Each structure stands twice: as C-alpha cells, then as structure tokens.
Short mmCIF file of C-alpha atoms and ligand atoms in Angstrom, two decimals:
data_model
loop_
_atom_site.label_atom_id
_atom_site.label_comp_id
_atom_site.label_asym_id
_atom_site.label_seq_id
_atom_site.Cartn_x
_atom_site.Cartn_y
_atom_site.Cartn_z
CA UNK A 393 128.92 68.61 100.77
CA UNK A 394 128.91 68.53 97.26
CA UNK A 395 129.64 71.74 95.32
CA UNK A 396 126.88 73.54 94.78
CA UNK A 397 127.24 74.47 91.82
CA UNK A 398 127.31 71.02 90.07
CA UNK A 399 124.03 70.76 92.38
CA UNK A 400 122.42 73.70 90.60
CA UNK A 401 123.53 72.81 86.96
CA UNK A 402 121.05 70.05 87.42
CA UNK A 403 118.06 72.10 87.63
CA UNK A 404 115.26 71.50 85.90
CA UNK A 405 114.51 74.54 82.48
CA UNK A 406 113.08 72.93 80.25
CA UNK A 407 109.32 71.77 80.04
CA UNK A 408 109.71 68.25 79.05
CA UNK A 409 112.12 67.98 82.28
CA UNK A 410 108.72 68.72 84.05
CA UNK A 411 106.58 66.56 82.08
CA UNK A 412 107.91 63.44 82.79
CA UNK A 413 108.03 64.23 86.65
CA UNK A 414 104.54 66.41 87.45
CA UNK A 415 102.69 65.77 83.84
CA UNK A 416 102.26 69.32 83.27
CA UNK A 417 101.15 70.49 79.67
CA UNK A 418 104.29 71.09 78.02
CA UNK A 419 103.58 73.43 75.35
CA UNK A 420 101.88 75.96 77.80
CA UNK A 421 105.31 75.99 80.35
CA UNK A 422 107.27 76.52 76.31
CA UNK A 423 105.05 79.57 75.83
CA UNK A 424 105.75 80.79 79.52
CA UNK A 425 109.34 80.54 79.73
CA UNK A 426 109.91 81.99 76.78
CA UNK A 427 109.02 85.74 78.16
CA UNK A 428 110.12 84.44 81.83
CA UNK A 429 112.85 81.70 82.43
CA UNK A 430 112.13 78.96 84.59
CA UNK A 431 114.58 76.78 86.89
CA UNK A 432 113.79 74.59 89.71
CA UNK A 433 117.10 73.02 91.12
CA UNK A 434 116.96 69.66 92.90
CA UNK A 435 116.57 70.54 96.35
CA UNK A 436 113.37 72.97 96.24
CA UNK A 437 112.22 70.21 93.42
CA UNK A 438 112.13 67.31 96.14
CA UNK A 439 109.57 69.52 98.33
CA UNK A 440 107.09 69.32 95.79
CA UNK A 441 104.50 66.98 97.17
CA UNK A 442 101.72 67.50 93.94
CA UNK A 443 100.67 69.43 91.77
CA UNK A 444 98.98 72.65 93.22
CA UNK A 445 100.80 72.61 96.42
CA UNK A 446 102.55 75.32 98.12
CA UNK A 447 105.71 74.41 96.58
CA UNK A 448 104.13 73.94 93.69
CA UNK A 449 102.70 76.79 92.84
CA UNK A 450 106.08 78.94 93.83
CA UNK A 451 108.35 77.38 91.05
CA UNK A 452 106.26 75.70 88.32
CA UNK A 453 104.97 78.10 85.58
CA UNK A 454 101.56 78.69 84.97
CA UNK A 455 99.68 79.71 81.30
CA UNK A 456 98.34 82.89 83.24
CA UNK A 457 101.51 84.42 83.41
CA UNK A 458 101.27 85.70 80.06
CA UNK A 459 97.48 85.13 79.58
CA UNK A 460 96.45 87.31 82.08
CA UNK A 461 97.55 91.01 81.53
CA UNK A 462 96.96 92.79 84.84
CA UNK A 463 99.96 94.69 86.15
CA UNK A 464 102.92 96.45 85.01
CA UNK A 465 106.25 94.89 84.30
CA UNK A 466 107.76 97.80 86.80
CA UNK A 467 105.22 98.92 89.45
CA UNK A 468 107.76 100.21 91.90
CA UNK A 469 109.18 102.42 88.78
CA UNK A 470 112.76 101.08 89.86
CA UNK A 471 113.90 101.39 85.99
CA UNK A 472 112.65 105.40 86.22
CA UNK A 473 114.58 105.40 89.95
CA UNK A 474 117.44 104.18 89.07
CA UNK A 475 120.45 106.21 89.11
CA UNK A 476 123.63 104.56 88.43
CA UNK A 477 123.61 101.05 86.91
CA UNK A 478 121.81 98.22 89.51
CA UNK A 479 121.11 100.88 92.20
CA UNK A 480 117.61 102.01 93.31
CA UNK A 481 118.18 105.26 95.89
CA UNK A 482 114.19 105.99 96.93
CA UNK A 483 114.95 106.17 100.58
CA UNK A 484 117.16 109.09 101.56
CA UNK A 485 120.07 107.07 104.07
CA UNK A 486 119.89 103.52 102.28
CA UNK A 487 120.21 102.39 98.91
CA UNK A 488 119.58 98.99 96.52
CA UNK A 489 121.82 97.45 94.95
CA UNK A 490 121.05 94.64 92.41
CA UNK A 491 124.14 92.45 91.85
CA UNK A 492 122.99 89.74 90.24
CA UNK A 493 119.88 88.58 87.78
CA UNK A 494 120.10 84.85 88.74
CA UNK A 495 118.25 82.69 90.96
CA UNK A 496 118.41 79.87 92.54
CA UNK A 497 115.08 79.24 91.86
CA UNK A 498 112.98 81.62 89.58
CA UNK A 499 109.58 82.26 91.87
CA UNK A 500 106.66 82.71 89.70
CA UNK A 501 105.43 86.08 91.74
CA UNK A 502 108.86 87.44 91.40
CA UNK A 503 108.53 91.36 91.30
CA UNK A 504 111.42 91.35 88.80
CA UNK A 505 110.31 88.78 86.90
CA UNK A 506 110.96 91.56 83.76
CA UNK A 507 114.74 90.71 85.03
CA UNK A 508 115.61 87.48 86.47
CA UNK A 509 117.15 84.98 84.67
CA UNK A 510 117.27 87.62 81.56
CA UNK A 511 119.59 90.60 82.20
CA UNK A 512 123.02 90.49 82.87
CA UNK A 513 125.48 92.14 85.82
CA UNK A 514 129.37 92.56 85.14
CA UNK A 515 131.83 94.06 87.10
CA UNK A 516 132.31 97.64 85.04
CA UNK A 517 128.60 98.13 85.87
CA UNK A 518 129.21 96.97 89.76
CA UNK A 519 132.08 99.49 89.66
CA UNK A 520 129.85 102.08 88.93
CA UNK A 521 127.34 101.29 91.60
CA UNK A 522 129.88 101.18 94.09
CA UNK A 523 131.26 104.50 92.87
CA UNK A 524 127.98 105.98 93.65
CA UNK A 525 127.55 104.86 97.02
CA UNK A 526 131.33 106.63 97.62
CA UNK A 527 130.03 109.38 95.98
CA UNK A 528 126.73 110.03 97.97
CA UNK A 529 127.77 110.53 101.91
CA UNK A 530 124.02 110.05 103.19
CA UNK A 531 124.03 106.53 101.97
CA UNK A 532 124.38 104.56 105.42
CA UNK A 533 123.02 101.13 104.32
CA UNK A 534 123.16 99.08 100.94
CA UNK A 535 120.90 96.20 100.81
CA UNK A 536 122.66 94.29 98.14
CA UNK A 537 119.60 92.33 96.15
CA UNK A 538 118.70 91.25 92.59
CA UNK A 539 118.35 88.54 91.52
CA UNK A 540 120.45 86.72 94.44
CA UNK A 541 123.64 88.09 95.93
CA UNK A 542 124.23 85.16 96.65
CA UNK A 543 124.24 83.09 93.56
CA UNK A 544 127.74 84.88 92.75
CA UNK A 545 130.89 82.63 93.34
CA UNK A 546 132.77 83.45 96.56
CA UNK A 547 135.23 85.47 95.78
CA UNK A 548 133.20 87.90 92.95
CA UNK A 549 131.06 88.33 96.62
CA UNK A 550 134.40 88.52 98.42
CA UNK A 551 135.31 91.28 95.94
CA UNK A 552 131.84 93.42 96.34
CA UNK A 553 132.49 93.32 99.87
CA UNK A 554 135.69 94.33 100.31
CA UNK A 555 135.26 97.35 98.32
CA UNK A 556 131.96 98.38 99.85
CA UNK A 557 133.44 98.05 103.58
CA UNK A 558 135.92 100.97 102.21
CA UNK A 559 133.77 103.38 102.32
CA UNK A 560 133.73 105.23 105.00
CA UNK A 561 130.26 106.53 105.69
CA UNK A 562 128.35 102.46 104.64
CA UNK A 563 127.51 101.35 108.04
CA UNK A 564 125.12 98.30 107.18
CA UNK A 565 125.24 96.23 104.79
CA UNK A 566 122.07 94.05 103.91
CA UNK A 567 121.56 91.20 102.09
CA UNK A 568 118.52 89.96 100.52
CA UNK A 569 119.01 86.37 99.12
CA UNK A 570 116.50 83.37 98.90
CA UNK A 571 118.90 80.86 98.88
CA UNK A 572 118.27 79.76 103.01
CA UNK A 573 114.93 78.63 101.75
CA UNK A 574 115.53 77.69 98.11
CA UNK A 575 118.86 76.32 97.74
CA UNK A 576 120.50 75.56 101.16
CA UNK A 577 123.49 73.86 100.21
CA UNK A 578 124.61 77.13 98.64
CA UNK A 579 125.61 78.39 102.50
CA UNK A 580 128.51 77.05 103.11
CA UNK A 581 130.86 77.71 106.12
CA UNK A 582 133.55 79.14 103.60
CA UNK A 583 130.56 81.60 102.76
CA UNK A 584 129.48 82.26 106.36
CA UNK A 585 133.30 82.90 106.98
CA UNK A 586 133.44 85.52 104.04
CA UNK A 587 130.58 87.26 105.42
CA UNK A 588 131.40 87.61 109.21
CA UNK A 589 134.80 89.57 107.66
CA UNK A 590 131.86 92.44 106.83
CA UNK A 591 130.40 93.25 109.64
CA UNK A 592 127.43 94.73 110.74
CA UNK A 593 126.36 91.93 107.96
CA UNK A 594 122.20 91.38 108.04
CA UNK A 595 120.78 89.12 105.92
CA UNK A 596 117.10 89.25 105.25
CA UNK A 597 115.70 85.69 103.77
CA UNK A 598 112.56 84.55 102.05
CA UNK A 599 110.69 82.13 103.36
CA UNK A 600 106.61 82.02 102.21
CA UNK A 601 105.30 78.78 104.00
CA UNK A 602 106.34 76.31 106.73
CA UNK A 603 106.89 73.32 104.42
CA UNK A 604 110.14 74.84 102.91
CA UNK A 605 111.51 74.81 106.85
CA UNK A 606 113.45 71.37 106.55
CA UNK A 607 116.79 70.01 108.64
CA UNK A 608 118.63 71.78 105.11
CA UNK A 609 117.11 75.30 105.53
CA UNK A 610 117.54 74.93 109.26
CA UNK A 611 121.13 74.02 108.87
CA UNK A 612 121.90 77.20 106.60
CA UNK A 613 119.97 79.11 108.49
CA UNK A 614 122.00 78.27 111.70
CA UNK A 615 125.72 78.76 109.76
CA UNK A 616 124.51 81.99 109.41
CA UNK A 617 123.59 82.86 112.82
CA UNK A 618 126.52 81.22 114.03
CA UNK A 619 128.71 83.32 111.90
CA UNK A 620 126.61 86.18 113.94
CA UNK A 621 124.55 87.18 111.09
CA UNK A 622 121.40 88.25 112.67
CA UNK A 623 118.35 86.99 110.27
CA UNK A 624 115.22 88.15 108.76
CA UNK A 625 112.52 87.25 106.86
CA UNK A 626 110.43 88.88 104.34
CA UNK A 627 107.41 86.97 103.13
CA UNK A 628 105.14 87.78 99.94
CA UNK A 629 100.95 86.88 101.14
CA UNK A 630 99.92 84.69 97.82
CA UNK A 631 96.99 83.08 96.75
CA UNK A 632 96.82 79.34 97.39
CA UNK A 633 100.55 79.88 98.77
CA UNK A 634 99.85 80.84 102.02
CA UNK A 635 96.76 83.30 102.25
CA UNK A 636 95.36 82.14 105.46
CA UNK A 637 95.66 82.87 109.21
CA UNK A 638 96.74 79.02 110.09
CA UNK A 639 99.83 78.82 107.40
CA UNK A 640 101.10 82.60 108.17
CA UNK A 641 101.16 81.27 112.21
CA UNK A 642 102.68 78.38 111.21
CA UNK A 643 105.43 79.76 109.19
CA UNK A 644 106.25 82.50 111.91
CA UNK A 645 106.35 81.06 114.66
CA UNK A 646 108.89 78.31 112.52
CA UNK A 647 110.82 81.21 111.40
CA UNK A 648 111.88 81.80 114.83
CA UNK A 649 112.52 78.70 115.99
CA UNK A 650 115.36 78.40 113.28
CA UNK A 651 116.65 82.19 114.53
CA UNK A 652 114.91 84.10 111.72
CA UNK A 653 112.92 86.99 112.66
CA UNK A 654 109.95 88.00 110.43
CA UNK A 655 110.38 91.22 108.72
CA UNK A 656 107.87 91.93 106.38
CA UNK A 657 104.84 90.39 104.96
CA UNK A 658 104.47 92.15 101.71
CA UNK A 659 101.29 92.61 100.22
CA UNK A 660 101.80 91.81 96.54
CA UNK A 661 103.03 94.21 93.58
CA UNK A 662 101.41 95.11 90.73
CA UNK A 663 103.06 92.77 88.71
CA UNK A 664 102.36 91.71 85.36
CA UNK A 665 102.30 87.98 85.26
CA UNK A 666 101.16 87.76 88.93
CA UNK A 667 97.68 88.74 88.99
CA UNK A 668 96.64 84.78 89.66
CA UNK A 669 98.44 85.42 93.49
CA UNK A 670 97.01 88.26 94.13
CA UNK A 671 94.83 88.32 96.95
CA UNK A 672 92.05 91.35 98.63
CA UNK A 673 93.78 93.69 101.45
CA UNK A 674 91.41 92.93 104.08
CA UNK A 675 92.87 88.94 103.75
CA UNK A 676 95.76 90.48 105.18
CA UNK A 677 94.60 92.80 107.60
CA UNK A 678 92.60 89.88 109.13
CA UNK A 679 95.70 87.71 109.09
CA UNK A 680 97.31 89.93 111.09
CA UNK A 681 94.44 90.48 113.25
CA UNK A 682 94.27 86.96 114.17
CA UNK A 683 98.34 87.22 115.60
CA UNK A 684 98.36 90.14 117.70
CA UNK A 685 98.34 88.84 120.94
CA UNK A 686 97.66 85.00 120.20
CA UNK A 687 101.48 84.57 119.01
CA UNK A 688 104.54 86.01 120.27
CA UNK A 689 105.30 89.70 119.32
CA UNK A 690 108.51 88.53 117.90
CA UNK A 691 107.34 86.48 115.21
CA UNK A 692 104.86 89.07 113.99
CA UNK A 693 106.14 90.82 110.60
CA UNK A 694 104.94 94.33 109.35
CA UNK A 695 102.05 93.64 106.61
CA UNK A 696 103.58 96.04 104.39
CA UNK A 697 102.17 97.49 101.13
CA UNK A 698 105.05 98.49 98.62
CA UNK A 699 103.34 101.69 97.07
CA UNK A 700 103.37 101.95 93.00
CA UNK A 701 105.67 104.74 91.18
CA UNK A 702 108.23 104.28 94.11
CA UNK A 703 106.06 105.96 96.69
CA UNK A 704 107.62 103.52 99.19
CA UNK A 705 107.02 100.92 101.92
CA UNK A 706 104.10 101.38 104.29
CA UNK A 707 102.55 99.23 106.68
CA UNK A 708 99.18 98.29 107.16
CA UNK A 709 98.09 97.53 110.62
CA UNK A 710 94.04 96.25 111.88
CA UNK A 711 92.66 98.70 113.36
CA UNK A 712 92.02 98.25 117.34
CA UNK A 713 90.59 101.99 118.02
CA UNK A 714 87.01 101.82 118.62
CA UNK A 715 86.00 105.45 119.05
CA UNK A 716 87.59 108.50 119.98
CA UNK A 717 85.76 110.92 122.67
CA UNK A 718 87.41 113.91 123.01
CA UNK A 719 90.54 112.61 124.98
CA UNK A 720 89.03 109.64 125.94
CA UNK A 721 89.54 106.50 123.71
CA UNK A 722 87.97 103.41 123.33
CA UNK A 723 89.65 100.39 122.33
CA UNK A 724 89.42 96.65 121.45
CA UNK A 725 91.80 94.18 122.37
CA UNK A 726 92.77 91.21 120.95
CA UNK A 727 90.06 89.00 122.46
CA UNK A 728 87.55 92.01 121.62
CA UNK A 729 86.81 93.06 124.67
CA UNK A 730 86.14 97.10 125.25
CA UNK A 731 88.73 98.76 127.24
CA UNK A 732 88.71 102.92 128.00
CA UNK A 733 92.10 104.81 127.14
CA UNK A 734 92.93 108.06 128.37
CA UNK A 735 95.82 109.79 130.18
CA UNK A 736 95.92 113.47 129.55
C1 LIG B 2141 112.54 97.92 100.21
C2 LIG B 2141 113.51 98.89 99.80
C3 LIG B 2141 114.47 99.37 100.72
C4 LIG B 2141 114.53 98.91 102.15
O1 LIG B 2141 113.41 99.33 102.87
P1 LIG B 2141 113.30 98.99 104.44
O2 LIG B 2141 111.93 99.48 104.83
O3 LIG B 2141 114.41 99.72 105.10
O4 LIG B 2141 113.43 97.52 104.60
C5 LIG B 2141 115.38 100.30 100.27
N1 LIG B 2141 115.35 100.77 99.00
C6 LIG B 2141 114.44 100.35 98.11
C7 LIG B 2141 114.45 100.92 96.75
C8 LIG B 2141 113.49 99.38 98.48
O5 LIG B 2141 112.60 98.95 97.59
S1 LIG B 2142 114.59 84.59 94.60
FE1 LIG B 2142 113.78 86.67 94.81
S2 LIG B 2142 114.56 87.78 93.03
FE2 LIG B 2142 114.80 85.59 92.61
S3 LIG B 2142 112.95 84.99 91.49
FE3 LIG B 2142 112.57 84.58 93.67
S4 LIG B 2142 111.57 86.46 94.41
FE4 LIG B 2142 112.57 86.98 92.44
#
C-alpha cells in the first residue's frame, strides 16, 4: 500500500482543484475556505458520484457556511470547559482529549469547524493534558478526539499512548477518528499493531451514509477488529445527507455487517456554518420509530441530543406509552397495536 501520507498530500484545497472536476463556482468555495479550510483527499473524492450527493454535500463547501449566521462557533461551550490545554472534563469519570486539529477530510457540519484545519497541537501542550489526567484520579476513560487522532504519524500516537497507559487509574482509552470512513488507507497493520499494545483500546468511527461502506472502509474496518478493537459508530442526522428512515436502515444495518456497532446518532449542534443540515427533532424521533423492532436491536444507535453550554449528552427516544392508569399502563408496540402493562 502506498504511504499514506503521499496519498493525502494530494488532496484537493484549493477551489480551482474543484472547478475543473465538479464545476463549482470558484469564487464562492475562495470566500468559504478562507474562515474554514477545505480538503478532500483522493479516496473520499472518488465517491463523489455528482454534485448534491451524499458525498457531496459532506466535503464540498457551500456559500451558506458563512452566509447564513445561525449558531454559535462553540455551542457545547468546550472553550469555557476546558481545563488544561486540549481537554474537555464535563463528565465526572471520563475526559476529552483533542490531539490533533487535522483531518483527513474537513466535513462541512464539523462541530469544530472554529478548529479544524486552523489551530495547532504540540507536544508541551499534550504534556500538559496528560499531566492532568495523572493528576485527577476519577478520570477512568480518555476519549482521545480532535481533529483526528489518527492523522498523527505512528510513533507521535505511539508516544501519547505509552504515556497515557502509565497511569494508573486510565482504564479505557477511546478513540474517535473518521479515518475508517474517510481515508482508509491510513489503517495500516503497523497501526492496528500499535494500538492492540493499549488495551482496552475502543475506537468509535464516523460513518453518515451507506455509500461511504466500500471493500476500502471494510478492509480498515476489519484490521481493526482483528487487532481486537471492538468498533463503534457515531453518526450526525443531516439534511439531504441522510435524513430519512430508508438511508439511516441502510447504513446500520451495513455498519454491522463490517463489525461496527452504532453508537450514537447525534442530532446536530448549534453550529455556526451548519444551519443548511439542520433538520426538525421529530425527523429523528420518527427515524427511530421506524427501527425499533423492524431491524435488529444491535444496529440501533441512541438518537442523542448534545445539550448547549455543556449540559451534556441525552437521548431522545419515541415515545411507545399510550396512557398511564393508575398502575396499569397502556402501550403501543412497534406495529401499533395496544397492549396492557402492569405487574405490581
Ligand atoms: C461526548 C463526550 C464524552 C463521551 O460521552 P459518552 O456519552 O460517554 O459517549 C465525554 N466528554 C465530552 C466532553 C463529550 O463531549
Ligand atoms: S473528521 Fe470529525 S473532527 Fe474532522 S472535520 Fe470531520 S467531523 Fe470534524
């Protein structure tokens, strides 16, 4: 395989790049990517089928980005949050850790779009991160994100690793990286071999429609696995990405066949620059709604809503409860038939 780095050096920045391949209006994508960088490598490139599609959509920039000025640049307040440099400690046993700004692809809907591609990591400020976690004995888990972990070079990752597995109290440690879906040939045995050194190693992916499950994404997908990684997948519910019962079911159930299990399905943050993906609650609920019980329980994600000014994760689940009696309870199934609930 060639090195994958030579592979991602010939990723596509510039708007006149684009032009010539998918005729897009250059000097709208200039204006874009000067407040928020752009790079499509070759592999999530070749997915593209046209303009508009899935793929589309997920990597090319768009005027509204900066025309449209709904949402905050830092809904989750993870700036206010943070407490030593690149960690995010909201939860009281687990902590993020943001290692790197780059991408292997810079998604559109990115969260920290005010970040990617833009801010740097080195290692003084990765020492101090570290040197928090050591310092704060609840911290169980670090879910190393960014950015992708996993756009650092082997042995930087090597490095991270080796001093977060001495500490004593770290039990998990989580990665969240894109590159399964966006740029496979980045997973490389060498890199699956690093990893398995680390264990309890969990990797939680990013997958947001069934197109971008190909032979390449199933082959990374399966080095990780083998390396006895177990796999997740968190998925964001966009507007003409994948905002409909039939693509969700689709991309689920394909999940699992290439040993991922779905996660999350995030409900979108308040991001500014995103407002053209955003999409009405109840488009979620009834997503949902329409795979309890008509797919297999294991490929059905929380629909999670990530709550502004860091009040946290909560899911969001159809309601199935009918009425309520007393003790007696009345509820719907799946199919919508009636069915009486009571034991004491
Ligand atoms: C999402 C997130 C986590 C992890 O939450 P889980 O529900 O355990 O997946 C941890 N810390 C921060 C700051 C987060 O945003
Ligand atoms: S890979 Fe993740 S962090 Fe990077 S641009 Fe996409 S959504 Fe944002």
């Amino acid at each position: 395989m060639k090195n994958w780095k030579k592979v991602l050096s010939k990723s596509i920045t510039t708007p006149q790049q684009l032009e010539n391949l998918l005729g897009v209006e250059t000097k709208d994508i200039e204006r874009v990517i000067s407040k928020y960088p752009m790079r499509i490598n070759p592999y999530y490139l070749s997915l593209i089928k046209e303009k508009g599609d899935p793929i589309y959509l997920q990597a090319v920039p768009d005027i509204r980005e900066i025309e449209d000025t709904r949402g905050v640049e830092d809904p989750l307040a993870e700036e206010e949050l943070s407490v030593a440099p690149g960690i995010v400690h909201k939860y009281p046993d687990r902590v993020l850790f943001l290692v790197s700004y780059q991408c292997a692809m810079y998604c559109r809907f990115c969260n920290r779009k005010r970040k990617v591609g833009k801010t740097g990591v080195n290692w003084k400020l990765i020492r101090e991160g570290i040197s928090y976690i050591k310092a704060n004995k609840q911290i169980k888990e670090v879910l190393m994100s960014g950015g992708d972990p996993l756009l650092l070079e082997d042995k930087i990752l090597f490095q991270i690793l080796s001093e977060l597995r001495e500490i004593s109290h770290l039990e998990i440690i989580r990665i969240g990286t894109r590159v399964p879906c966006t740029f496979p040939y980045r997973v490389t045995k060498k890199l699956a071999n690093i990893l398995k050194r680390f264990h309890p190693i969990y990797i939680i992916t990013h997958f947001n429609h069934y197109r971008e499950i190909t032979p390449q994404s199933e082959m990374a997908c399966s080095i990780l696995a083998n390396a006895g990684i177990p796999l997740f997948c968190q998925t964001v519910l966009l507007k003409g990405v994948n905002d409909n019962a039939d693509t969700i079911k689709k991309l689920m159930r394909a999940l699992l066949r290439i040993r991922v299990k779905p996660y999350y399905l995030f409900y979108p943050d308040y991001v500014k620059g995103t407002a053209h993906f955003w999409v009405p609650v109840e488009k979620g609920l009834e997503i949902m709604k329409s795979m309890y019980g008509w797919v297999s329980g294991l490929c059905i994600p929380f629909f999670a809503l990530d709550l502004n000014k860091g009040g946290g994760k909560v899911p969001l689940f159809p309601s199935y409860i009918e009425k309520r009696e007393k003790n007696k309870w009345l509820v719907k199934n799946y199919k919508g038939e009636v069915f009486e609930f009571s034991l004491v």
